[in-house]
């Protein structure tokens, strides 16, 4: 029997026994036998004679203390414990590893031939024995030896030497002047095409920029490079932060578990988050690439210069950096649309996580496998917590806080408390109560009631806050609650309390609050939790008419979208009730009329209009129910789409034709394409040969956004032409795996009873590869996430498909397996039959003899 993996606790944190003053690494690269020599100077912090180093799957070849072979040590599967040590000493360790057989994509591995590393969170211990924890910072010198068939030998910092060896190989030596924890170490070696550029910083220094991509992909590199330069300029102008090395390198690799990694001076990216041109990437891809390039760049200060004391503090760098990348996207593009994106991610994914068995605070208190905590909670809810501080402090106060944070902690490994203290001390805004956000679990609910006193012209708003059931915190949270009151004409009414005008962001600090607004001439329509000012659920008895009023008049794009979502949700609830008692239900005519008006006017931001026309996704609908009524929800969404299509054919056709699109990358171009695609999506549902022609014509577009929009319309409506179009796409794009991922996703999200059979067959497609996370996510990730009807099939075939795959992934790549298990985590939200079927799959995993820590932690939590 294997031992059960043990949890580690935040409360048990102990400072490291030793510090390391310098590390010298040397690699001799060979696919199955890379030798790693590590030489470091260790200094005991309080007279310790014992040193425990982390190390996993390493072959120990040699061990020297102060140049002498050391024999007083003990080895286990994860540790090397050295005894009888002096208080300061040189330690030299020789290990051997096998990159070519490392399919976990953690440590040193090969991605389609190229060597690369992924050390966050705890991958460095798969390279050599080390104090692999973020609070041990040191400088690195790295020498890489490799065959000349590998032209580029890269590591962090500046290249200080290179040359040829006697045996006809070559080497390069790198020096990183900044102290860093081991998780920021990187090595890349391979043959690439390189896009070079330059950035002149605000102080006039020249920084060399280099983007390494697979041979033949240079024409897909410029967008990422432009994004990088924009990010560098933005961080200077908005945060007054300048880049600190003379060179910034980005490498794109095909095999990667996440989006990208912020290694100091040498970012490694999933190629899906770098490569783009108009033929191969959608407008959404362009946007994602810009934001991820920004995200990794922004880590240079928030993460690298100031890092985390321990992994429980992950949100210190991730929440803050997501906030920064969101602001970057918002300053450069549409603030409203970016806010909509962020809120959609929170509602669809974070709320579900917070309501399920893996619920944790943004600063978790216990962890078995750290890789399981790179979550929407730590990242996205973490960013919402930073955003709340930003709204409490204002931009100026927040920037003062950032400055103090860097003044105090540059070069250190710190905690979330240190961050909040800097914010509080710099701004003078008290954040003691606010800090509970770092401990609480689950989504708080705000119950709101209002009363209008026509006589006194007073409008009162009563808010009570309620913790989620699973929340260990019971004291009230400090919640910024933004509100707007609209009059009959849709104008915002000034908020007057006790004779004074107040700002729209109110502070909730107790269980219940009453706000009394004066001089309100007629009954207003309240816009509640405006801009999603806190990650909460608002319960308020809106009437459909009130929501439609907000959609028409609210000043913010976000508020209008939010009201439309609420209107759809209200309608879905009504429809579910009606269908449950055997009635039929069609989308309310006033809502149809509003959509019609919006389509006819087409004023304002067309991209927003496209969002307004989009129904909430299945997850957002599911979140409203104790027990998700899968079949009825599928039916209702289907009916509503059909209602919209039937009633608005003429308007949709007109809007489609009016959306002039000249292949521009501008916001107008992006908006026009979004509009064309949403129109086609609905139009495909009405049988009309003209529309089939439009779809076929658009599917021949040279622009991937349009091409894919046409295919999505065809496949989701299952038009006769869809097979022909899909086959054509397959033939056209087999040489480009990232493009084929789009095709795999379309296959997987087709709601057809043959879909599951098709998916099993697609495992044999020449482009498919279970060891590549992008392929797996494209095919099976999209299926489980975006094909509710087939994934949740009553006979359990969808669950079996995922279960079968997880068993294989557990052995190939535990990190990816663990991310892919997410759809099973909310098994309790479904009816008895589906619960049983999902549980069967979870139990199959639990029974695996070689179950990874990653899956163990989740499966165990799901079943207990
Ligand atoms: N720090 C990375 C980011 O947010 C995340 C990351 C990349 C990661 N690769 C990983 C986390 C592997 C865990 C494991 O930008
Ligand atoms: Zn990050």
Short mmCIF file of C-alpha atoms in Angstrom, two decimals, residues 427-665:
data_model
loop_
_atom_site.label_atom_id
_atom_site.label_comp_id
_atom_site.label_asym_id
_atom_site.label_seq_id
_atom_site.Cartn_x
_atom_site.Cartn_y
_atom_site.Cartn_z
CA UNK A 427 -3.14 55.33 2.20
CA UNK A 428 -4.32 55.71 5.77
CA UNK A 429 -7.34 53.55 4.89
CA UNK A 430 -7.99 51.01 7.61
CA UNK A 431 -7.99 47.46 6.20
CA UNK A 432 -8.14 45.29 9.32
CA UNK A 433 -11.66 44.04 8.69
CA UNK A 434 -11.06 43.88 4.98
CA UNK A 435 -8.36 41.27 5.54
CA UNK A 436 -11.02 38.67 6.29
CA UNK A 437 -11.27 38.28 2.52
CA UNK A 438 -8.01 36.34 2.72
CA UNK A 439 -9.59 33.77 5.02
CA UNK A 440 -13.19 33.44 3.97
CA UNK A 441 -14.47 30.64 1.76
CA UNK A 442 -17.49 30.56 -0.51
CA UNK A 443 -19.43 33.30 -2.25
CA UNK A 444 -21.13 35.76 0.11
CA UNK A 445 -24.73 36.63 -0.67
CA UNK A 446 -26.18 40.11 -0.42
CA UNK A 447 -29.92 40.17 0.16
CA UNK A 448 -31.30 43.49 -0.92
CA UNK A 449 -34.74 45.01 -0.38
CA UNK A 450 -35.79 48.55 -1.23
CA UNK A 451 -38.59 50.86 -0.26
CA UNK A 452 -39.73 54.06 -1.91
CA UNK A 453 -41.60 56.61 0.17
CA UNK A 454 -43.43 58.72 -2.40
CA UNK A 455 -44.46 61.22 0.23
CA UNK A 456 -41.06 61.89 1.77
CA UNK A 457 -39.25 61.35 -1.55
CA UNK A 458 -36.99 58.89 0.17
CA UNK A 459 -35.60 55.67 -1.26
CA UNK A 460 -34.15 53.23 1.22
CA UNK A 461 -31.94 50.29 0.40
CA UNK A 462 -31.52 47.49 2.93
CA UNK A 463 -28.62 45.13 2.49
CA UNK A 464 -27.80 42.10 4.57
CA UNK A 465 -24.68 40.01 3.99
CA UNK A 466 -24.65 36.25 4.43
CA UNK A 467 -21.68 33.95 4.45
CA UNK A 468 -21.71 30.80 2.38
CA UNK A 469 -22.42 27.57 4.26
CA UNK A 470 -18.85 26.36 3.96
CA UNK A 471 -17.31 29.59 5.26
CA UNK A 472 -15.19 29.24 8.42
CA UNK A 473 -15.37 33.03 8.90
CA UNK A 474 -18.52 34.30 10.58
CA UNK A 475 -17.69 37.95 11.27
CA UNK A 476 -19.06 40.39 8.71
CA UNK A 477 -16.84 41.25 5.76
CA UNK A 478 -15.96 44.72 4.57
CA UNK A 479 -17.76 44.85 1.22
CA UNK A 480 -17.57 47.75 -1.22
CA UNK A 481 -21.10 47.99 -2.57
CA UNK A 482 -21.54 50.26 -5.57
CA UNK A 483 -25.00 51.47 -6.45
CA UNK A 484 -26.67 53.66 -9.03
CA UNK A 485 -30.26 54.88 -9.03
CA UNK A 486 -31.90 55.55 -12.39
CA UNK A 487 -34.89 57.85 -12.79
CA UNK A 488 -37.72 57.37 -15.29
CA UNK A 489 -35.71 58.97 -18.04
CA UNK A 490 -32.75 56.75 -17.30
CA UNK A 491 -30.69 59.52 -15.72
CA UNK A 492 -28.56 58.73 -12.69
CA UNK A 493 -29.98 60.34 -9.56
CA UNK A 494 -27.43 62.01 -7.24
CA UNK A 495 -27.07 59.93 -4.08
CA UNK A 496 -27.90 62.19 -1.14
CA UNK A 497 -27.62 60.89 2.41
CA UNK A 498 -28.16 63.16 5.40
CA UNK A 499 -28.10 66.17 3.14
CA UNK A 500 -24.78 65.33 1.53
CA UNK A 501 -24.00 63.80 -1.81
CA UNK A 502 -22.14 60.49 -1.39
CA UNK A 503 -19.98 58.52 -3.79
CA UNK A 504 -21.58 55.52 -5.44
CA UNK A 505 -19.41 52.98 -3.67
CA UNK A 506 -20.86 52.36 -0.22
CA UNK A 507 -19.12 50.31 2.44
CA UNK A 508 -20.90 47.37 4.04
CA UNK A 509 -19.18 46.52 7.30
CA UNK A 510 -21.93 45.00 9.42
CA UNK A 511 -24.41 42.17 8.88
CA UNK A 512 -27.15 44.57 7.87
CA UNK A 513 -27.09 48.10 6.53
CA UNK A 514 -29.76 50.58 5.64
CA UNK A 515 -28.98 53.39 3.24
CA UNK A 516 -31.52 56.18 3.00
CA UNK A 517 -31.37 58.37 -0.09
CA UNK A 518 -33.13 61.72 -0.06
CA UNK A 519 -34.58 63.96 -2.75
CA UNK A 520 -35.60 61.04 -4.91
CA UNK A 521 -38.46 62.50 -6.94
CA UNK A 522 -39.94 59.30 -8.28
CA UNK A 523 -39.45 55.60 -7.71
CA UNK A 524 -36.00 54.78 -9.12
CA UNK A 525 -34.59 51.61 -10.63
CA UNK A 526 -31.56 50.55 -8.59
CA UNK A 527 -28.41 49.20 -10.25
CA UNK A 528 -26.89 47.03 -7.52
CA UNK A 529 -23.29 45.92 -6.98
CA UNK A 530 -22.39 48.04 -9.96
CA UNK A 531 -19.29 47.00 -11.87
CA UNK A 532 -19.31 43.85 -9.72
CA UNK A 533 -17.78 45.90 -6.92
CA UNK A 534 -17.36 42.76 -4.77
CA UNK A 535 -17.30 39.02 -5.60
CA UNK A 536 -20.77 38.38 -4.22
CA UNK A 537 -24.18 37.15 -5.29
CA UNK A 538 -26.92 39.78 -5.13
CA UNK A 539 -30.47 38.69 -4.42
CA UNK A 540 -33.04 41.30 -5.31
CA UNK A 541 -36.52 40.88 -6.67
CA UNK A 542 -36.07 42.56 -10.00
CA UNK A 543 -39.01 42.86 -12.30
CA UNK A 544 -38.23 42.20 -15.96
CA UNK A 545 -39.26 45.77 -16.81
CA UNK A 546 -36.73 47.20 -14.37
CA UNK A 547 -33.96 45.17 -15.95
CA UNK A 548 -34.99 46.28 -19.43
CA UNK A 549 -34.92 49.88 -18.16
CA UNK A 550 -31.32 49.40 -17.04
CA UNK A 551 -30.39 47.81 -20.36
CA UNK A 552 -31.76 50.84 -22.15
CA UNK A 553 -30.39 53.56 -19.96
CA UNK A 554 -27.58 52.63 -17.64
CA UNK A 555 -24.43 54.63 -18.24
CA UNK A 556 -22.03 51.75 -17.94
CA UNK A 557 -21.64 49.01 -20.52
CA UNK A 558 -21.11 46.58 -17.72
CA UNK A 559 -24.37 47.47 -15.98
CA UNK A 560 -26.31 47.03 -19.20
CA UNK A 561 -24.79 43.64 -19.87
CA UNK A 562 -25.37 42.59 -16.30
CA UNK A 563 -29.03 43.56 -16.51
CA UNK A 564 -29.39 41.57 -19.72
CA UNK A 565 -27.85 38.54 -18.05
CA UNK A 566 -30.25 38.91 -15.14
CA UNK A 567 -33.14 39.25 -17.54
CA UNK A 568 -32.17 36.03 -19.30
CA UNK A 569 -31.70 34.26 -15.96
CA UNK A 570 -35.11 35.41 -14.79
CA UNK A 571 -36.63 34.09 -17.98
CA UNK A 572 -34.81 30.79 -17.70
CA UNK A 573 -36.12 30.31 -14.16
CA UNK A 574 -39.66 30.98 -15.29
CA UNK A 575 -39.28 28.66 -18.24
CA UNK A 576 -37.89 25.86 -16.08
CA UNK A 577 -40.87 26.18 -13.73
CA UNK A 578 -43.30 26.09 -16.64
CA UNK A 579 -41.66 23.15 -18.37
CA UNK A 580 -41.56 21.25 -15.11
CA UNK A 581 -45.34 21.38 -14.86
CA UNK A 582 -45.80 20.39 -18.48
CA UNK A 583 -46.37 23.82 -19.99
CA UNK A 584 -44.48 25.43 -22.81
CA UNK A 585 -42.77 28.78 -22.47
CA UNK A 586 -41.36 31.25 -24.96
CA UNK A 587 -39.01 34.14 -24.33
CA UNK A 588 -41.05 37.10 -23.08
CA UNK A 589 -42.10 39.47 -25.83
CA UNK A 590 -40.81 42.56 -24.01
CA UNK A 591 -37.35 41.02 -23.93
CA UNK A 592 -37.59 40.11 -27.60
CA UNK A 593 -38.66 43.68 -28.28
CA UNK A 594 -35.68 45.04 -26.41
CA UNK A 595 -33.34 42.84 -28.43
CA UNK A 596 -35.10 43.98 -31.57
CA UNK A 597 -34.65 47.62 -30.65
CA UNK A 598 -30.99 47.11 -29.86
CA UNK A 599 -30.46 45.39 -33.20
CA UNK A 600 -32.30 48.08 -35.10
CA UNK A 601 -30.49 50.97 -33.45
CA UNK A 602 -27.04 49.36 -33.39
CA UNK A 603 -25.73 52.37 -31.49
CA UNK A 604 -22.88 52.42 -29.05
CA UNK A 605 -20.25 49.73 -28.99
CA UNK A 606 -21.14 46.98 -31.47
CA UNK A 607 -18.94 44.50 -29.61
CA UNK A 608 -21.03 45.11 -26.52
CA UNK A 609 -24.18 44.58 -28.56
CA UNK A 610 -22.84 41.18 -29.60
CA UNK A 611 -22.37 40.36 -25.91
CA UNK A 612 -25.87 41.56 -25.06
CA UNK A 613 -27.26 39.16 -27.64
CA UNK A 614 -25.45 36.19 -26.09
CA UNK A 615 -27.32 33.94 -23.66
CA UNK A 616 -25.61 33.09 -20.37
CA UNK A 617 -23.66 29.86 -20.69
CA UNK A 618 -24.71 26.60 -19.11
CA UNK A 619 -22.55 27.04 -16.01
CA UNK A 620 -24.07 30.42 -15.25
CA UNK A 621 -27.55 28.90 -15.53
CA UNK A 622 -26.62 25.83 -13.52
CA UNK A 623 -25.34 28.02 -10.68
CA UNK A 624 -28.92 29.18 -9.96
CA UNK A 625 -30.15 25.74 -8.97
CA UNK A 626 -29.65 23.50 -5.95
CA UNK A 627 -30.00 20.50 -8.23
CA UNK A 628 -29.10 21.31 -11.82
CA UNK A 629 -32.05 20.38 -14.06
CA UNK A 630 -29.79 19.38 -16.95
CA UNK A 631 -32.37 18.25 -19.46
CA UNK A 632 -34.75 21.12 -18.90
CA UNK A 633 -31.94 23.67 -19.03
CA UNK A 634 -30.68 22.26 -22.30
CA UNK A 635 -34.18 22.42 -23.69
CA UNK A 636 -34.84 25.95 -22.45
CA UNK A 637 -31.63 27.37 -23.90
CA UNK A 638 -32.35 25.62 -27.14
CA UNK A 639 -35.89 27.05 -27.22
CA UNK A 640 -34.75 30.56 -26.33
CA UNK A 641 -32.17 30.57 -29.11
CA UNK A 642 -34.82 29.40 -31.52
CA UNK A 643 -37.22 32.11 -30.25
CA UNK A 644 -34.63 34.82 -30.82
CA UNK A 645 -33.83 33.46 -34.27
CA UNK A 646 -37.47 33.13 -35.33
CA UNK A 647 -38.58 36.53 -34.12
CA UNK A 648 -35.57 38.51 -35.23
CA UNK A 649 -34.66 36.97 -38.60
CA UNK A 650 -34.98 40.25 -40.44
CA UNK A 651 -33.08 42.28 -37.87
CA UNK A 652 -30.31 39.69 -37.64
CA UNK A 653 -29.98 39.56 -41.41
CA UNK A 654 -29.83 43.32 -41.60
CA UNK A 655 -27.25 43.53 -38.84
CA UNK A 656 -25.20 40.80 -40.49
CA UNK A 657 -25.15 42.61 -43.79
CA UNK A 658 -24.49 45.99 -42.21
CA UNK A 659 -21.44 44.75 -40.31
CA UNK A 660 -18.74 45.95 -42.62
CA UNK A 661 -15.55 44.16 -42.03
CA UNK A 662 -12.31 44.79 -43.88
CA UNK A 663 -10.02 42.49 -42.02
CA UNK A 664 -8.93 45.27 -39.67
CA UNK A 665 -7.43 44.48 -36.28
#
